[in-house]
PDB file of C-alpha atoms in Angstrom:
ATOM      1  CA  UNK A 241     -17.027 -28.030  -5.270  1.00 47.00           C
ATOM      2  CA  UNK A 242     -14.941 -24.761  -6.148  1.00 49.00           C
ATOM      3  CA  UNK A 243     -11.830 -26.536  -7.599  1.00 48.00           C
ATOM      4  CA  UNK A 244     -13.938 -28.596 -10.053  1.00 49.00           C
ATOM      5  CA  UNK A 245     -15.295 -25.286 -10.943  1.00 51.00           C
ATOM      6  CA  UNK A 246     -12.409 -24.119 -11.422  1.00 47.00           C
ATOM      7  CA  UNK A 247     -11.023 -26.892 -13.779  1.00 54.00           C
ATOM      8  CA  UNK A 248     -14.135 -26.659 -15.843  1.00 60.00           C
ATOM      9  CA  UNK A 249     -14.142 -22.681 -16.302  1.00 64.00           C
ATOM     10  CA  UNK A 250     -13.523 -21.524 -20.289  1.00 70.00           C
ATOM     11  CA  UNK A 251     -11.799 -18.034 -21.009  1.00 67.00           C
ATOM     12  CA  UNK A 252     -15.259 -16.898 -21.315  1.00 74.00           C
ATOM     13  CA  UNK A 253     -15.928 -17.845 -18.110  1.00 67.00           C
ATOM     14  CA  UNK A 254     -12.568 -16.301 -16.832  1.00 70.00           C
ATOM     15  CA  UNK A 255     -13.525 -13.076 -18.661  1.00 74.00           C
ATOM     16  CA  UNK A 256     -17.166 -12.867 -16.883  1.00 75.00           C
ATOM     17  CA  UNK A 257     -15.644 -12.852 -13.645  1.00 73.00           C
ATOM     18  CA  UNK A 258     -13.289 -10.846 -13.886  1.00 75.00           C
ATOM     19  CA  UNK A 259     -15.946  -8.090 -15.371  1.00 76.00           C
ATOM     20  CA  UNK A 260     -18.077  -9.204 -12.414  1.00 74.00           C
ATOM     21  CA  UNK A 261     -15.117  -8.149 -10.376  1.00 74.00           C
ATOM     22  CA  UNK A 262     -14.428  -4.716 -11.946  1.00 73.00           C
ATOM     23  CA  UNK A 263     -18.004  -3.729 -11.612  1.00 73.00           C
ATOM     24  CA  UNK A 264     -18.724  -4.551  -8.030  1.00 76.00           C
ATOM     25  CA  UNK A 265     -18.236  -0.695  -6.293  1.00 75.00           C
ATOM     26  CA  UNK A 266     -16.584  -2.789  -3.321  1.00 77.00           C
ATOM     27  CA  UNK A 267     -13.596  -3.325  -5.380  1.00 79.00           C
ATOM     28  CA  UNK A 268     -13.011   0.413  -6.405  1.00 83.00           C
ATOM     29  CA  UNK A 269     -13.855   1.346  -2.821  1.00 84.00           C
ATOM     30  CA  UNK A 270     -11.057  -0.348  -1.375  1.00 85.00           C
ATOM     31  CA  UNK A 271      -8.285   0.021  -4.767  1.00 87.00           C
ATOM     32  CA  UNK A 272      -7.138   3.917  -4.641  1.00 90.00           C
ATOM     33  CA  UNK A 273      -6.589   3.348  -0.880  1.00 91.00           C
ATOM     34  CA  UNK A 274      -4.706   0.091  -0.935  1.00 90.00           C
ATOM     35  CA  UNK A 275      -2.851   0.718  -4.739  1.00 93.00           C
ATOM     36  CA  UNK A 276      -1.708   3.844  -3.284  1.00 95.00           C
ATOM     37  CA  UNK A 277       0.151   3.477   0.119  1.00 95.00           C
ATOM     38  CA  UNK A 278       1.345  -0.029  -1.021  1.00 94.00           C
ATOM     39  CA  UNK A 279       2.869   1.601  -4.413  1.00 95.00           C
ATOM     40  CA  UNK A 280       4.033   3.911  -2.458  1.00 96.00           C
ATOM     41  CA  UNK A 281       5.890   1.828   0.420  1.00 97.00           C
ATOM     42  CA  UNK A 282       7.051  -0.643  -2.483  1.00 96.00           C
ATOM     43  CA  UNK A 283       8.531   2.264  -4.532  1.00 96.00           C
ATOM     44  CA  UNK A 284      10.338   3.636  -1.890  1.00 97.00           C
ATOM     45  CA  UNK A 285      11.420   1.002  -0.220  1.00 95.00           C
ATOM     46  CA  UNK A 286      12.341  -1.016  -3.171  1.00 93.00           C
ATOM     47  CA  UNK A 287      14.685   2.057  -4.270  1.00 94.00           C
ATOM     48  CA  UNK A 288      14.828   5.114  -2.562  1.00 95.00           C
ATOM     49  CA  UNK A 289      15.329   4.552   0.831  1.00 96.00           C
ATOM     50  CA  UNK A 290      19.085   4.087   0.695  1.00 95.00           C
ATOM     51  CA  UNK A 291      20.096   7.244  -1.780  1.00 95.00           C
ATOM     52  CA  UNK A 292      17.442   9.083   1.292  1.00 96.00           C
ATOM     53  CA  UNK A 293      19.946   8.000   3.821  1.00 96.00           C
ATOM     54  CA  UNK A 294      22.940   9.116   1.577  1.00 94.00           C
ATOM     55  CA  UNK A 295      21.809  11.908   0.881  1.00 94.00           C
ATOM     56  CA  UNK A 296      19.849  13.824   3.360  1.00 94.00           C
ATOM     57  CA  UNK A 297      21.418  11.980   6.235  1.00 94.00           C
ATOM     58  CA  UNK A 298      24.602  12.009   4.955  1.00 92.00           C
ATOM     59  CA  UNK A 299      25.490   8.494   5.928  1.00 94.00           C
ATOM     60  CA  UNK A 300      27.899   6.612   4.838  1.00 94.00           C
ATOM     61  CA  UNK A 301      27.812   2.946   2.886  1.00 93.00           C
ATOM     62  CA  UNK A 302      28.282   0.966   5.736  1.00 96.00           C
ATOM     63  CA  UNK A 303      25.980   2.668   7.734  1.00 96.00           C
ATOM     64  CA  UNK A 304      23.577   2.707   4.692  1.00 96.00           C
ATOM     65  CA  UNK A 305      24.032  -0.930   4.352  1.00 96.00           C
ATOM     66  CA  UNK A 306      23.060  -1.359   8.284  1.00 96.00           C
ATOM     67  CA  UNK A 307      20.257   0.749   7.975  1.00 96.00           C
ATOM     68  CA  UNK A 308      18.623  -1.185   5.596  1.00 97.00           C
ATOM     69  CA  UNK A 309      19.064  -4.614   7.101  1.00 97.00           C
ATOM     70  CA  UNK A 310      16.922  -2.644  10.354  1.00 96.00           C
ATOM     71  CA  UNK A 311      14.279  -1.701   7.844  1.00 97.00           C
ATOM     72  CA  UNK A 312      13.755  -4.755   5.999  1.00 96.00           C
ATOM     73  CA  UNK A 313      13.578  -6.368   9.179  1.00 97.00           C
ATOM     74  CA  UNK A 314      11.283  -4.387  10.518  1.00 97.00           C
ATOM     75  CA  UNK A 315       9.270  -4.828   7.341  1.00 96.00           C
ATOM     76  CA  UNK A 316       9.270  -8.992   8.041  1.00 95.00           C
ATOM     77  CA  UNK A 317       8.248  -7.877  10.975  1.00 97.00           C
ATOM     78  CA  UNK A 318       4.836  -5.782  10.065  1.00 95.00           C
ATOM     79  CA  UNK A 319       3.332  -8.371   8.068  1.00 93.00           C
ATOM     80  CA  UNK A 320       3.865 -10.920  10.732  1.00 93.00           C
ATOM     81  CA  UNK A 321       2.751  -8.922  13.782  1.00 94.00           C
ATOM     82  CA  UNK A 322      -0.056  -6.919  11.834  1.00 92.00           C
ATOM     83  CA  UNK A 323      -1.970  -9.953  10.627  1.00 88.00           C
ATOM     84  CA  UNK A 324      -1.636 -11.163  13.616  1.00 92.00           C
ATOM     85  CA  UNK A 325      -2.856  -8.013  15.246  1.00 91.00           C
ATOM     86  CA  UNK A 326      -5.866  -7.593  12.631  1.00 88.00           C
ATOM     87  CA  UNK A 327      -7.138 -11.303  13.812  1.00 87.00           C
ATOM     88  CA  UNK A 328      -7.168 -10.876  17.071  1.00 90.00           C
ATOM     89  CA  UNK A 329      -9.034  -7.779  16.814  1.00 89.00           C
ATOM     90  CA  UNK A 330     -11.382  -9.725  14.341  1.00 86.00           C
ATOM     91  CA  UNK A 331     -11.856 -11.290  17.355  1.00 88.00           C
ATOM     92  CA  UNK A 332     -13.213  -8.951  19.618  1.00 89.00           C
ATOM     93  CA  UNK A 333     -15.293  -7.635  16.980  1.00 87.00           C
ATOM     94  CA  UNK A 334     -13.206  -4.736  15.241  1.00 86.00           C
ATOM     95  CA  UNK A 335     -13.583  -4.924  10.809  1.00 86.00           C
ATOM     96  CA  UNK A 336     -10.476  -5.809   9.029  1.00 85.00           C
ATOM     97  CA  UNK A 337     -10.565  -2.382   7.082  1.00 85.00           C
ATOM     98  CA  UNK A 338     -10.597  -0.474  10.570  1.00 86.00           C
ATOM     99  CA  UNK A 339      -6.679  -1.430  11.662  1.00 88.00           C
ATOM    100  CA  UNK A 340      -5.717  -1.024   7.891  1.00 89.00           C
ATOM    101  CA  UNK A 341      -7.217   2.677   7.964  1.00 91.00           C
ATOM    102  CA  UNK A 342      -5.662   3.259  10.917  1.00 93.00           C
ATOM    103  CA  UNK A 343      -1.745   1.410  10.240  1.00 93.00           C
ATOM    104  CA  UNK A 344      -2.258   3.564   6.892  1.00 94.00           C
ATOM    105  CA  UNK A 345      -2.920   7.143   8.827  1.00 95.00           C
ATOM    106  CA  UNK A 346       0.166   6.060  11.045  1.00 96.00           C
ATOM    107  CA  UNK A 347       2.024   5.214   8.208  1.00 97.00           C
ATOM    108  CA  UNK A 348       0.882   8.718   6.091  1.00 97.00           C
ATOM    109  CA  UNK A 349       2.134  10.558   9.963  1.00 96.00           C
ATOM    110  CA  UNK A 350       5.469   8.696   9.474  1.00 97.00           C
ATOM    111  CA  UNK A 351       5.813  10.006   6.045  1.00 97.00           C
ATOM    112  CA  UNK A 352       5.746  13.555   6.988  1.00 96.00           C
ATOM    113  CA  UNK A 353       8.809  12.917   9.316  1.00 93.00           C
ATOM    114  CA  UNK A 354      10.201  12.257   5.934  1.00 94.00           C
ATOM    115  CA  UNK A 355       9.108  14.720   4.070  1.00 95.00           C
ATOM    116  CA  UNK A 356      10.229  17.765   6.634  1.00 92.00           C
ATOM    117  CA  UNK A 357      13.719  15.782   6.821  1.00 87.00           C
ATOM    118  CA  UNK A 358      14.192  14.932  10.543  1.00 85.00           C
ATOM    119  CA  UNK A 359      17.290  13.313  11.606  1.00 86.00           C
ATOM    120  CA  UNK A 360      16.702  12.470  15.165  1.00 88.00           C
ATOM    121  CA  UNK A 361      16.339   8.206  15.581  1.00 92.00           C
ATOM    122  CA  UNK A 362      16.186   9.072  11.717  1.00 95.00           C
ATOM    123  CA  UNK A 363      17.006   4.811  11.538  1.00 95.00           C
ATOM    124  CA  UNK A 364      13.765   3.940  13.443  1.00 96.00           C
ATOM    125  CA  UNK A 365      11.581   6.523  11.863  1.00 96.00           C
ATOM    126  CA  UNK A 366      12.530   3.970   8.251  1.00 97.00           C
ATOM    127  CA  UNK A 367      11.681   1.351  10.537  1.00 97.00           C
ATOM    128  CA  UNK A 368       8.576   2.451  11.621  1.00 97.00           C
ATOM    129  CA  UNK A 369       7.788   3.202   7.877  1.00 97.00           C
ATOM    130  CA  UNK A 370       8.919  -0.282   6.935  1.00 97.00           C
ATOM    131  CA  UNK A 371       6.402  -1.450   9.656  1.00 97.00           C
ATOM    132  CA  UNK A 372       3.329   0.522   9.003  1.00 97.00           C
ATOM    133  CA  UNK A 373       4.087   0.321   5.244  1.00 95.00           C
ATOM    134  CA  UNK A 374       2.346  -3.192   5.484  1.00 94.00           C
ATOM    135  CA  UNK A 375      -0.818  -2.049   6.903  1.00 93.00           C
ATOM    136  CA  UNK A 376      -2.557  -2.110   3.570  1.00 89.00           C
ATOM    137  CA  UNK A 377      -1.850  -6.030   2.767  1.00 86.00           C
ATOM    138  CA  UNK A 378      -4.525  -7.171   5.776  1.00 86.00           C
ATOM    139  CA  UNK A 379      -7.037  -4.869   2.774  1.00 80.00           C
ATOM    140  CA  UNK A 380      -6.569  -8.707   0.861  1.00 75.00           C
ATOM    141  CA  UNK A 381      -8.800  -9.882   3.781  1.00 72.00           C
ATOM    142  CA  UNK A 382     -11.314  -7.565   4.047  1.00 74.00           C
ATOM    143  CA  UNK A 383     -12.105  -7.920   0.210  1.00 76.00           C
ATOM    144  CA  UNK A 384     -11.705 -11.247  -0.055  1.00 71.00           C
ATOM    145  CA  UNK A 385     -14.978 -11.864   2.148  1.00 70.00           C
ATOM    146  CA  UNK A 386     -16.927  -9.394  -0.150  1.00 71.00           C
ATOM    147  CA  UNK A 387     -16.549 -11.972  -2.911  1.00 74.00           C
ATOM    148  CA  UNK A 388     -17.444 -15.436  -3.173  1.00 73.00           C
ATOM    149  CA  UNK A 389     -14.709 -18.306  -2.692  1.00 72.00           C
ATOM    150  CA  UNK A 390     -13.974 -19.044  -6.727  1.00 72.00           C
ATOM    151  CA  UNK A 391     -13.047 -15.283  -6.978  1.00 78.00           C
ATOM    152  CA  UNK A 392     -11.053 -14.596  -4.105  1.00 76.00           C
ATOM    153  CA  UNK A 393      -8.023 -15.628  -6.415  1.00 78.00           C
ATOM    154  CA  UNK A 394      -8.789 -13.463  -9.098  1.00 81.00           C
ATOM    155  CA  UNK A 395      -9.549 -10.649  -6.570  1.00 82.00           C
ATOM    156  CA  UNK A 396      -6.511 -10.989  -5.358  1.00 82.00           C
ATOM    157  CA  UNK A 397      -4.207 -11.528  -8.939  1.00 83.00           C
ATOM    158  CA  UNK A 398      -5.410  -7.961  -9.384  1.00 86.00           C
ATOM    159  CA  UNK A 399      -4.756  -6.383  -6.491  1.00 87.00           C
ATOM    160  CA  UNK A 400      -1.530  -7.564  -6.868  1.00 88.00           C
ATOM    161  CA  UNK A 401      -0.939  -6.483 -10.443  1.00 90.00           C
ATOM    162  CA  UNK A 402      -2.392  -2.834  -9.900  1.00 91.00           C
ATOM    163  CA  UNK A 403      -0.230  -2.591  -6.919  1.00 93.00           C
ATOM    164  CA  UNK A 404       3.376  -3.515  -8.708  1.00 94.00           C
ATOM    165  CA  UNK A 405       1.959  -1.453 -11.614  1.00 95.00           C
ATOM    166  CA  UNK A 406       1.848   1.530  -9.056  1.00 96.00           C
ATOM    167  CA  UNK A 407       4.655   0.933  -7.662  1.00 96.00           C
ATOM    168  CA  UNK A 408       6.828   0.916 -10.859  1.00 96.00           C
ATOM    169  CA  UNK A 409       5.068   4.394 -11.679  1.00 96.00           C
ATOM    170  CA  UNK A 410       6.003   5.621  -8.687  1.00 97.00           C
ATOM    171  CA  UNK A 411       9.593   4.695  -8.923  1.00 96.00           C
ATOM    172  CA  UNK A 412       9.468   6.672 -12.185  1.00 96.00           C
ATOM    173  CA  UNK A 413       7.566   9.638 -10.746  1.00 97.00           C
ATOM    174  CA  UNK A 414       9.948   9.642  -7.526  1.00 97.00           C
ATOM    175  CA  UNK A 415      13.243  10.027  -9.937  1.00 96.00           C
ATOM    176  CA  UNK A 416      11.419  12.174 -12.250  1.00 97.00           C
ATOM    177  CA  UNK A 417      10.866  14.366  -9.479  1.00 97.00           C
ATOM    178  CA  UNK A 418      13.537  14.624  -7.193  1.00 97.00           C
ATOM    179  CA  UNK A 419      15.653  15.219 -10.808  1.00 95.00           C
ATOM    180  CA  UNK A 420      14.411  18.410 -11.092  1.00 96.00           C
ATOM    181  CA  UNK A 421      16.072  19.879  -8.314  1.00 95.00           C
ATOM    182  CA  UNK A 422      19.749  20.377  -8.703  1.00 93.00           C
ATOM    183  CA  UNK A 423      22.409  17.858  -7.134  1.00 91.00           C
ATOM    184  CA  UNK A 424      24.436  18.455  -4.432  1.00 86.00           C
ATOM    185  CA  UNK A 425      28.085  19.461  -4.214  1.00 79.00           C
ATOM    186  CA  UNK A 426      29.000  15.555  -3.656  1.00 79.00           C
ATOM    187  CA  UNK A 427      27.102  14.345  -6.628  1.00 81.00           C
ATOM    188  CA  UNK A 428      23.766  13.211  -4.496  1.00 90.00           C
ATOM    189  CA  UNK A 429      20.036  14.305  -4.507  1.00 95.00           C
ATOM    190  CA  UNK A 430      18.977  17.453  -3.333  1.00 95.00           C
ATOM    191  CA  UNK A 431      17.362  16.876   0.001  1.00 94.00           C
ATOM    192  CA  UNK A 432      14.415  19.371  -1.321  1.00 95.00           C
ATOM    193  CA  UNK A 433      13.738  17.079  -4.323  1.00 96.00           C
ATOM    194  CA  UNK A 434      12.824  13.784  -1.869  1.00 97.00           C
ATOM    195  CA  UNK A 435      10.427  16.203   0.225  1.00 97.00           C
ATOM    196  CA  UNK A 436       8.913  17.019  -3.094  1.00 97.00           C
ATOM    197  CA  UNK A 437       8.831  13.337  -4.448  1.00 97.00           C
ATOM    198  CA  UNK A 438       7.647  12.377  -0.789  1.00 97.00           C
ATOM    199  CA  UNK A 439       4.982  14.609  -0.549  1.00 97.00           C
ATOM    200  CA  UNK A 440       3.437  14.317  -4.032  1.00 97.00           C
ATOM    201  CA  UNK A 441       2.921  10.355  -2.865  1.00 97.00           C
ATOM    202  CA  UNK A 442       1.499  11.219   0.305  1.00 97.00           C
ATOM    203  CA  UNK A 443      -1.037  13.525  -1.434  1.00 97.00           C
ATOM    204  CA  UNK A 444      -1.990  10.929  -4.012  1.00 97.00           C
ATOM    205  CA  UNK A 445      -2.206   8.443  -0.570  1.00 96.00           C
ATOM    206  CA  UNK A 446      -4.353  11.075   1.394  1.00 96.00           C
ATOM    207  CA  UNK A 447      -6.550  11.429  -1.585  1.00 96.00           C
ATOM    208  CA  UNK A 448      -6.965   7.750  -1.875  1.00 94.00           C
ATOM    209  CA  UNK A 449      -8.117   7.504   1.875  1.00 93.00           C
ATOM    210  CA  UNK A 450     -10.227  10.129   1.554  1.00 94.00           C
ATOM    211  CA  UNK A 451     -12.586   8.496  -1.528  1.00 92.00           C
ATOM    212  CA  UNK A 452     -12.411   5.123   0.651  1.00 89.00           C
ATOM    213  CA  UNK A 453     -14.612   7.607   3.036  1.00 89.00           C
ATOM    214  CA  UNK A 454     -17.090   9.430   1.438  1.00 91.00           C
ATOM    215  CA  UNK A 455     -16.953   6.329  -1.415  1.00 84.00           C
ATOM    216  CA  UNK A 456     -19.422   4.734   0.836  1.00 79.00           C
ATOM    217  CA  UNK A 457     -21.758   7.405   0.476  1.00 79.00           C
ATOM    218  CA  UNK A 458     -21.330   7.953  -3.477  1.00 79.00           C
ATOM    219  CA  UNK A 459     -21.063   3.677  -4.502  1.00 69.00           C
ATOM    220  CA  UNK A 460     -24.488   1.767  -3.740  1.00 62.00           C
ATOM    221  CA  UNK A 461     -24.904   0.223  -0.438  1.00 48.00           C
ATOM    222  CA  UNK A 462     -23.024  -3.698  -0.229  1.00 45.00           C
ATOM    223  CA  UNK A 463     -22.789  -5.836   2.099  1.00 45.00           C
ATOM    224  CA  UNK A 464     -20.148  -4.688   5.056  1.00 41.00           C
ATOM    225  CA  UNK A 465     -20.558  -7.850   7.318  1.00 40.00           C
ATOM    226  CA  UNK A 466     -16.944  -9.646   7.771  1.00 41.00           C
TER     227      UNK A 466
END
């Protein structure tokens, strides 16, 4: 069984499995889009939503707190609903990756609104950001289906590591870009700084998505049945 196999594995076996995963073209096809989308979402969601609402929308502390609560609820709903919708669509013949890619595309369009500094229904827009930002997490299911059962845990662990590293770098990079712009009179960050930083992350996500599409013609053919 898989459990017995895992218990009997040596360090060299684990290293061999990791090398095998890293050599699989399918892993490199999914990783850029998934990691950049999830990394951006986590970086912004965990650190930069509140400051944006304060500096770009001019909200006071109480309003920011209320908005952050709504955004957190939307994120939780996204993890639950998008996963369930994907399962239902799978039964109707739609691939997991198709659902994920469309979710990521919607996520990127929402970010365009934030980059332009739109103020109409801003809390709703951030709620949609949080909801569709969870779309890339469903890619785990698609990736897992491409590997043997005893490798699924390691694939997920490697993906998580890359996503959290990306989120950390994104948080730092967004701060660096924002600080390139003069601060506003009340000591907050300039809206132009947020626009520039979010614009950079959007371009990176778009690059990952383009790679996902063109890599199928560059990397060797893989089993695409799900």
